[in-house]
Amino acid sequence: FDCGYYFYRKADLFNKMFSSLFGEDDELGSNVGEYSGKLDISRPPPPRNATGLCGLSNLGATCYLNSLLQTLQYTPEFRESLFAVGEDELGVLSDVENADNSMVRVIPIQLQRLLASLSLVDQQSASVVDLTNSFGWSSNEELQQHDVQELNRILFTAVDSSLVGTSGEHLISELYRGISVQEIVCKKCGKISSREEDFQDISVPVSTHDTLEQSLEKLYVQCELLEAANQYHCSACNQLVDATRACHLEKLPVILTFALLRFCYDFNKGERYKDNSKLVFPFTLDMASYCKTPGDDSSSLVYELFSVVIHSGSTHSGHYTAYIRDVDNLGNWTHPEDEPVQLQASPETGSVDFINFDSPVELLQTLLQQMGGAATVNKLCKSMQDQTGVTWNKRFKKQYGPLNKFLKSNLNLFSVDDVGTVSLAAHSTNKDEARKETEDAVANVVQSASSDSSNIETNETNLPLIAEAALKIDESSNSGGNIGSSHDTGSGGTSKPKAKNRELPPIGQRWFEFNDTIVQPVTENHITKMFQGKQSAYMLFYRKQSLSRPSEAVANVYYKVPLGLQDYVARANELLRKERQSFDIAMNTIKVFVHFSQDYIFANGALQRMAQNDSIEIFNLSIDRRRPVIELKQAILQTADGSFHASKDTVLHIAKRLPAGLHLYNCVTGDESLPIMTTDIKDGSHLFVWDGTQVSGDVIAVGKELEPVLLHITYPGSNENTTRELSSGFSKHTTIEQLKGILCEITGVPQADILLSYFTTSGKNQNPVVTALPSSKLHCSLAELKFTDGQKLTAERQVKKGLKTLAHTVADRQQRIVTVCVEDRISPIPLNAAWPVASVDINKDEKLSSLKKLIFAKFGLTEVEGGGRLRVDDNNEKLGPPLYENQTIISANITSSCRVVVEPGLAPSNNQILLYFTLYPFTADTDHQEIMIDRRATVCKCCSLMTEQSKLEGKDWHLKKTNWCGEAAEDLSDEDASLEDEGLKSGDLLLIEAGRLPPKGFVRIMVHLFKPFPEPVNNKTTSDETNPNAGLLSWVSTTLQSWISSSTNTGENSKPEDCSNDIAAMTEPEGTKETESQSDGQF
């Protein structure tokens, strides 16, 4: 590292260093295609929760890194020693790109900034991106799960090397490095051979002993007898002799680290496994009995546990968390059973704060509303854990019982079907009412949090005051009271029950769980549950009990933080404040579209804009939704500029564009003192300004129950064999008798002689079916007949039985037409809105290129990236492959039950196929990518393109097929074969796996090295003494080469000179999973 200096331009050194080790319903007022809503409004990071402590964001699979970094943050000696290295020694990041190529120590600078952010920046979680970039990590490392023990060693090496030549060059060695001595005593002459070794952590077997003390006794107190086949060669006696071997601790570090060896290898099964055996570890550990010379002051060898890194899962996948003791009392600790369950407010409220829930009913109702009103029990539990960090079993089961039993005991609030889907009772009976109740509840929460509507600034947390308040609680006589967070916005109207009078743990003895972004208090009882099981302790961190903290460090987050870092944090907090304020304003500013009554007439069953005003853009207005309705009304009338004559009767109604025209709903100016957010006015709503009674002399019916339904009615024309069509809106409550009366005036056919027929579809091909309306349906309304917009009917004079009616003639014409549901994924849409959906009629013999043109015309699409392409949404997790546009509707199996999606991108040519691919083995955040490729391309070319698109480095990758359910299948071993020859078709999923495939004619074998037990040989060489495995390795190499050589020379025409090449090809490391599993230190 060039004398310890880390050059920013040499980040690839660290990249190479680490790469081998790390690899984790439509709302009123919204009109499709008319208003794009709130696009590109990123939500700023939420503030800290009630604990006042900051988590770390997971970049994909970096929980192992987060757990270690949080341990370093709450190791005061490490944090303060790192802060003590000044800017004059480390350099300035701004100098990195300067022409003089100044030497800047990027790793310690970024680590300083991260630790300062964890202490002082008011955000729920900090990002580790800048730190991982300083290591030279690529996105590949961030998306793969790794071992925290290896990371601990590598990170310390990197920090140690980057601090050489500074005042902190001995930081790691002074805090973490100890010395052990291995002694071998000859039982014949008594000669003692000793060797010192440095260590940063102590590896402890799990399965051999029940407690940590017993394991240490075995490692550092008991002696091993070297005899028989394991005799020791004494240099003084110059022969093999019996001897004793023992290891002792010569020097202990300030911070003592234990790595529990839970990952093992089963030689019989040839696979790794996790040892979930029980290993009890103490909170206070006396190391005097394990040291060679304890010394006079034995108290300096007493250690206290302060961090436990926990692994849950198996050897193939898992998750790391950390239980850490808050030595300096920087957090706000409450008993876990009294800690409020917190859920971040919906983005629609414009708030980044949290809402507290003490009742599981309110929490479940809110989660279900966020999930659309219904979800399976498993998904509901996962959502609860992901968003709140708590599980039902840990938090509520003791008081309320199992979740399924709780849901079934509250059937007035929840409904559970036979397949385990739970929904809100209100949602299952009346979706609109349930949504309205939820919106009102959210509005009340936001209104209470922003009672002064003129002040829209977000309150900023005062971190020192949080810590100071925590300290005062301990000093007060009334212990056990909860400290309210400055971000507590209530619990949705339910008063919070009083916490039990619990005794708080002493200062410095309070534990917190750090689970990526989520931080929550825990008790020591939680730690004792981590002795064994799938979720168990993996690393233990102890610090000397004799280390005392100064009083000024307690509850002081600014202690020993340099002024430069304080300025950096202050700028970050100011930026966050501005972002939250901007977000609050942006999310609470709504745009409404205003229609004035003088621009409209009533025609065809709905309000229609006058032709002379049709080219004039609809007036729109932006306003804060927390303002009262009266201000909105005044703003509208002021901007009308006298064109609208207002009166005391002027009102505002919600309007919505329907296929029949503009229709009015409820009035929003009943109580003009209410905030806009408490009404039905939403972002993008349409408002109609009028006198509340008439438009151009016509009385206007309002309300959802009087919505017009657009009907297409075909009737005979004036000439024989001609037809005419009427498209008009009719109220849902119009009866068939009333409809016939209207048609009587239009067609001239007496009402009693009119035959009305309507069309439905049936069968796989959705063929039209004609149904005549009998006289018994005369008093049925359109709503009762379930007629919807676009319903087709025919009106004709009744004919004699046996004659072909007009309805059947029209049906024959429609036989070749299919109505396709199409979805527009090209146009921008409002936040949290669904993609626009419409229907298109097309002849079944038409090609898909014609369908695309109709879809473009339907949604008004013009310039589309790549020309656009069509795909079928089959309700799976991903869309079907892009369709070939030269196919016909019939050959592509497009029916009226299909939903065809149009999206940006190139349509495939006849020789192209679309393949999905992802990295294997799978992780929790595995996502599928897709690639369009020629079906005649080779497997090797396909693999190269996929790794390039995934930004995977190197060429040591190969492809695997998958079976019907997406599981890994056989390798694509012939890299020269074409995709077509391998039977791959559009829509198939391939897996990218690390490792090269063996060349043609060779197979890949797994070799396990077993140590033999040869008879003692008196004439061992010196190299064998210093390297006891030298003879073994030589034996393995010789045996393998002779076996390969004999195999290669069996043929008559085999040449000796070719054998070496074959041996080299066979013995060259293949980089397979098996090889990697043996290189992680756990073989």
Tab-separated table of N, CA, C and O in Angstrom, residues 24 54-74 111 114-115 118 125-129 131-132 135 137 142 145-148 151 155 307-310 319-324 513-519 541:
chain	number	residue	atom	x	y	z
A	24	GLU	N	-24.906	-10.244	-0.902
A	24	GLU	CA	-26.068	-10.349	-0.113
A	24	GLU	C	-27.250	-9.747	-0.852
A	24	GLU	O	-27.203	-9.217	-1.552
A	54	CYS	N	-29.510	5.448	15.256
A	54	CYS	CA	-29.563	5.388	13.798
A	54	CYS	C	-29.164	3.999	13.319
A	54	CYS	O	-28.204	3.400	13.810
A	55	GLY	N	-29.897	3.476	12.346
A	55	GLY	CA	-29.569	2.197	11.737
A	55	GLY	C	-28.727	2.391	10.487
A	55	GLY	O	-28.260	3.482	10.175
A	56	LEU	N	-28.552	1.291	9.739
A	56	LEU	CA	-27.768	1.315	8.501
A	56	LEU	C	-28.588	0.658	7.393
A	56	LEU	O	-29.211	-0.380	7.609
A	57	SER	N	-28.557	1.272	6.221
A	57	SER	CA	-29.309	0.736	5.093
A	57	SER	C	-28.617	-0.507	4.549
A	57	SER	O	-27.390	-0.586	4.519
A	58	ASN	N	-29.420	-1.454	4.119
A	58	ASN	CA	-28.905	-2.686	3.527
A	58	ASN	C	-28.829	-2.500	2.015
A	58	ASN	O	-29.831	-2.201	1.374
A	59	LEU	N	-27.649	-2.671	1.439
A	59	LEU	CA	-27.456	-2.465	0.012
A	59	LEU	C	-27.864	-3.673	-0.820
A	59	LEU	O	-27.672	-3.680	-2.021
A	60	GLY	N	-28.419	-4.663	-0.214
A	60	GLY	CA	-28.816	-5.879	-0.920
A	60	GLY	C	-28.557	-7.099	-0.076
A	60	GLY	O	-29.427	-7.930	0.116
A	61	ALA	N	-27.335	-7.212	0.442
A	61	ALA	CA	-26.995	-8.315	1.341
A	61	ALA	C	-25.830	-7.893	2.216
A	61	ALA	O	-24.870	-8.632	2.405
A	62	THR	N	-25.893	-6.679	2.752
A	62	THR	CA	-24.783	-6.142	3.548
A	62	THR	C	-25.110	-6.114	5.036
A	62	THR	O	-24.561	-5.306	5.778
A	63	CYS	N	-25.993	-6.990	5.481
A	63	CYS	CA	-26.327	-7.017	6.902
A	63	CYS	C	-25.107	-7.412	7.733
A	63	CYS	O	-24.962	-6.981	8.881
A	64	TYR	N	-24.225	-8.243	7.164
A	64	TYR	CA	-23.016	-8.639	7.884
A	64	TYR	C	-22.122	-7.424	8.126
A	64	TYR	O	-21.522	-7.271	9.186
A	65	LEU	N	-22.036	-6.529	7.132
A	65	LEU	CA	-21.248	-5.306	7.264
A	65	LEU	C	-21.902	-4.358	8.262
A	65	LEU	O	-21.221	-3.744	9.102
A	66	ASN	N	-23.224	-4.228	8.197
A	66	ASN	CA	-23.945	-3.333	9.105
A	66	ASN	C	-23.752	-3.734	10.561
A	66	ASN	O	-23.569	-2.881	11.433
A	67	SER	N	-23.805	-5.039	10.827
A	67	SER	CA	-23.659	-5.500	12.212
A	67	SER	C	-22.274	-5.163	12.754
A	67	SER	O	-22.135	-4.743	13.914
A	68	LEU	N	-21.255	-5.322	11.941
A	68	LEU	CA	-19.900	-5.011	12.389
A	68	LEU	C	-19.700	-3.518	12.580
A	68	LEU	O	-19.110	-3.078	13.570
A	69	LEU	N	-20.215	-2.709	11.653
A	69	LEU	CA	-20.050	-1.254	11.756
A	69	LEU	C	-20.773	-0.692	12.979
A	69	LEU	O	-20.274	0.225	13.636
A	70	GLN	N	-21.948	-1.233	13.292
A	70	GLN	CA	-22.653	-0.770	14.490
A	70	GLN	C	-21.874	-1.144	15.743
A	70	GLN	O	-21.842	-0.382	16.721
A	71	THR	N	-21.220	-2.299	15.739
A	71	THR	CA	-20.378	-2.676	16.876
A	71	THR	C	-19.219	-1.703	17.038
A	71	THR	O	-18.884	-1.286	18.160
A	72	LEU	N	-18.587	-1.308	15.938
A	72	LEU	CA	-17.498	-0.323	16.002
A	72	LEU	C	-18.015	1.028	16.480
A	72	LEU	O	-17.332	1.734	17.242
A	73	GLN	N	-19.217	1.407	16.037
A	73	GLN	CA	-19.781	2.692	16.454
A	73	GLN	C	-19.973	2.753	17.964
A	73	GLN	O	-19.748	3.793	18.587
A	74	TYR	N	-20.394	1.654	18.557
A	74	TYR	CA	-20.657	1.647	19.993
A	74	TYR	C	-19.508	1.023	20.782
A	74	TYR	O	-19.711	0.545	21.899
A	111	LEU	N	-14.991	6.345	6.949
A	111	LEU	CA	-15.406	5.685	8.182
A	111	LEU	C	-15.694	6.713	9.269
A	111	LEU	O	-16.662	6.572	10.031
A	114	LEU	N	-19.078	8.214	8.469
A	114	LEU	CA	-20.179	7.299	8.753
A	114	LEU	C	-20.466	7.243	10.250
A	114	LEU	O	-21.630	7.303	10.671
A	115	LEU	N	-19.419	7.136	11.078
A	115	LEU	CA	-19.629	7.077	12.520
A	115	LEU	C	-20.210	8.379	13.045
A	115	LEU	O	-21.054	8.381	13.957
A	118	LEU	N	-23.875	8.345	12.177
A	118	LEU	CA	-24.627	7.486	13.092
A	118	LEU	C	-24.877	8.174	14.419
A	118	LEU	O	-25.884	7.927	15.084
A	125	SER	N	-31.782	5.766	9.117
A	125	SER	CA	-30.659	4.904	8.762
A	125	SER	C	-29.681	5.669	7.894
A	125	SER	O	-30.076	6.527	7.112
A	126	ALA	N	-28.414	5.347	8.058
A	126	ALA	CA	-27.362	5.949	7.250
A	126	ALA	C	-26.973	4.996	6.131
A	126	ALA	O	-27.242	3.792	6.194
A	127	SER	N	-26.337	5.531	5.108
A	127	SER	CA	-25.915	4.723	3.964
A	127	SER	C	-24.438	4.372	4.079
A	127	SER	O	-23.629	5.188	4.522
A	128	VAL	N	-24.105	3.155	3.652
A	128	VAL	CA	-22.706	2.709	3.671
A	128	VAL	C	-22.101	2.743	2.276
A	128	VAL	O	-21.014	2.213	2.049
A	129	VAL	N	-22.792	3.382	1.324
A	129	VAL	CA	-22.334	3.388	-0.066
A	129	VAL	C	-20.964	4.026	-0.190
A	129	VAL	O	-20.061	3.487	-0.847
A	131	LEU	N	-18.635	4.351	1.991
A	131	LEU	CA	-17.603	3.518	2.606
A	131	LEU	C	-17.267	2.328	1.712
A	131	LEU	O	-16.089	2.027	1.489
A	132	THR	N	-18.273	1.648	1.191
A	132	THR	CA	-17.996	0.502	0.321
A	132	THR	C	-17.319	0.943	-0.971
A	132	THR	O	-16.486	0.219	-1.522
A	135	PHE	N	-13.703	1.136	-0.478
A	135	PHE	CA	-13.054	-0.171	-0.540
A	135	PHE	C	-12.821	-0.624	-1.973
A	135	PHE	O	-12.034	-1.527	-2.225
A	137	TRP	N	-15.485	-1.741	-3.724
A	137	TRP	CA	-16.464	-2.800	-3.932
A	137	TRP	C	-17.327	-2.483	-5.136
A	137	TRP	O	-17.667	-1.338	-5.395
A	142	GLU	N	-22.009	-6.206	-2.986
A	142	GLU	CA	-23.076	-5.716	-2.126
A	142	GLU	C	-24.314	-6.597	-2.175
A	142	GLU	O	-25.167	-6.508	-1.311
A	145	GLN	N	-24.196	-12.486	0.167
A	145	GLN	CA	-24.038	-12.637	1.611
A	145	GLN	C	-22.652	-13.205	1.926
A	145	GLN	O	-22.157	-14.071	1.216
A	146	HIS	N	-22.015	-12.712	2.995
A	146	HIS	CA	-20.668	-13.148	3.339
A	146	HIS	C	-20.543	-13.377	4.840
A	146	HIS	O	-21.491	-13.233	5.596
A	147	ASP	N	-19.314	-13.696	5.236
A	147	ASP	CA	-19.032	-14.056	6.612
A	147	ASP	C	-18.512	-12.841	7.364
A	147	ASP	O	-17.563	-12.178	6.931
A	148	VAL	N	-19.120	-12.535	8.510
A	148	VAL	CA	-18.760	-11.340	9.256
A	148	VAL	C	-17.391	-11.473	9.913
A	148	VAL	O	-16.695	-10.479	10.128
A	151	LEU	N	-14.895	-10.503	7.282
A	151	LEU	CA	-14.977	-9.059	7.071
A	151	LEU	C	-14.276	-8.311	8.198
A	151	LEU	O	-13.596	-7.303	7.967
A	155	LEU	N	-11.449	-5.768	7.208
A	155	LEU	CA	-11.683	-4.358	7.485
A	155	LEU	C	-10.589	-3.794	8.378
A	155	LEU	O	-10.071	-2.688	8.133
A	307	SER	N	-21.302	-6.596	22.829
A	307	SER	CA	-21.894	-6.781	21.507
A	307	SER	C	-21.960	-8.258	21.176
A	307	SER	O	-21.014	-9.006	21.425
A	308	VAL	N	-23.103	-8.652	20.607
A	308	VAL	CA	-23.308	-10.027	20.148
A	308	VAL	C	-23.832	-9.953	18.720
A	308	VAL	O	-24.917	-9.427	18.468
A	309	VAL	N	-23.045	-10.452	17.776
A	309	VAL	CA	-23.488	-10.532	16.388
A	309	VAL	C	-24.191	-11.872	16.196
A	309	VAL	O	-23.641	-12.918	16.530
A	310	ILE	N	-25.394	-11.822	15.669
A	310	ILE	CA	-26.271	-12.995	15.596
A	310	ILE	C	-26.490	-13.362	14.136
A	310	ILE	O	-26.693	-12.491	13.286
A	319	HIS	N	-29.181	-14.136	7.710
A	319	HIS	CA	-29.240	-12.704	8.013
A	319	HIS	C	-28.491	-12.446	9.307
A	319	HIS	O	-28.545	-13.248	10.244
A	320	TYR	N	-27.756	-11.335	9.333
A	320	TYR	CA	-26.999	-10.938	10.517
A	320	TYR	C	-27.675	-9.747	11.201
A	320	TYR	O	-28.111	-8.803	10.548
A	321	THR	N	-27.757	-9.806	12.513
A	321	THR	CA	-28.172	-8.678	13.337
A	321	THR	C	-27.190	-8.564	14.499
A	321	THR	O	-26.313	-9.413	14.662
A	322	ALA	N	-27.354	-7.529	15.293
A	322	ALA	CA	-26.438	-7.344	16.424
A	322	ALA	C	-27.209	-6.831	17.631
A	322	ALA	O	-28.063	-5.948	17.510
A	323	TYR	N	-26.920	-7.424	18.798
A	323	TYR	CA	-27.377	-6.900	20.084
A	323	TYR	C	-26.179	-6.148	20.684
A	323	TYR	O	-25.125	-6.741	20.921
A	324	ILE	N	-26.337	-4.852	20.938
A	324	ILE	CA	-25.216	-4.025	21.376
A	324	ILE	C	-25.607	-3.264	22.643
A	324	ILE	O	-26.712	-2.721	22.736
A	513	GLU	N	-31.194	-3.784	19.825
A	513	GLU	CA	-31.032	-4.644	18.659
A	513	GLU	C	-30.880	-3.772	17.417
A	513	GLU	O	-31.707	-2.894	17.161
A	514	PHE	N	-29.826	-4.022	16.653
A	514	PHE	CA	-29.585	-3.307	15.407
A	514	PHE	C	-29.814	-4.280	14.262
A	514	PHE	O	-29.006	-5.171	14.017
A	515	ASN	N	-30.938	-4.103	13.595
A	515	ASN	CA	-31.337	-4.958	12.478
A	515	ASN	C	-31.434	-4.092	11.228
A	515	ASN	O	-32.509	-3.616	10.862
A	516	ASP	N	-30.284	-3.828	10.610
A	516	ASP	CA	-30.202	-2.922	9.463
A	516	ASP	C	-30.795	-1.564	9.839
A	516	ASP	O	-30.277	-0.902	10.713
A	517	THR	N	-31.895	-1.164	9.202
A	517	THR	CA	-32.444	0.176	9.448
A	517	THR	C	-33.197	0.278	10.772
A	517	THR	O	-33.419	1.382	11.258
A	518	ILE	N	-33.583	-0.852	11.345
A	518	ILE	CA	-34.459	-0.839	12.517
A	518	ILE	C	-33.633	-1.008	13.790
A	518	ILE	O	-32.816	-1.925	13.895
A	519	VAL	N	-33.856	-0.109	14.740
A	519	VAL	CA	-33.200	-0.177	16.049
A	519	VAL	C	-34.294	-0.213	17.107
A	519	VAL	O	-35.207	0.627	17.091
A	541	PHE	N	-18.213	-9.778	21.439
A	541	PHE	CA	-17.258	-8.699	21.672
A	541	PHE	C	-17.307	-8.316	23.161
A	541	PHE	O	-18.371	-7.970	23.687
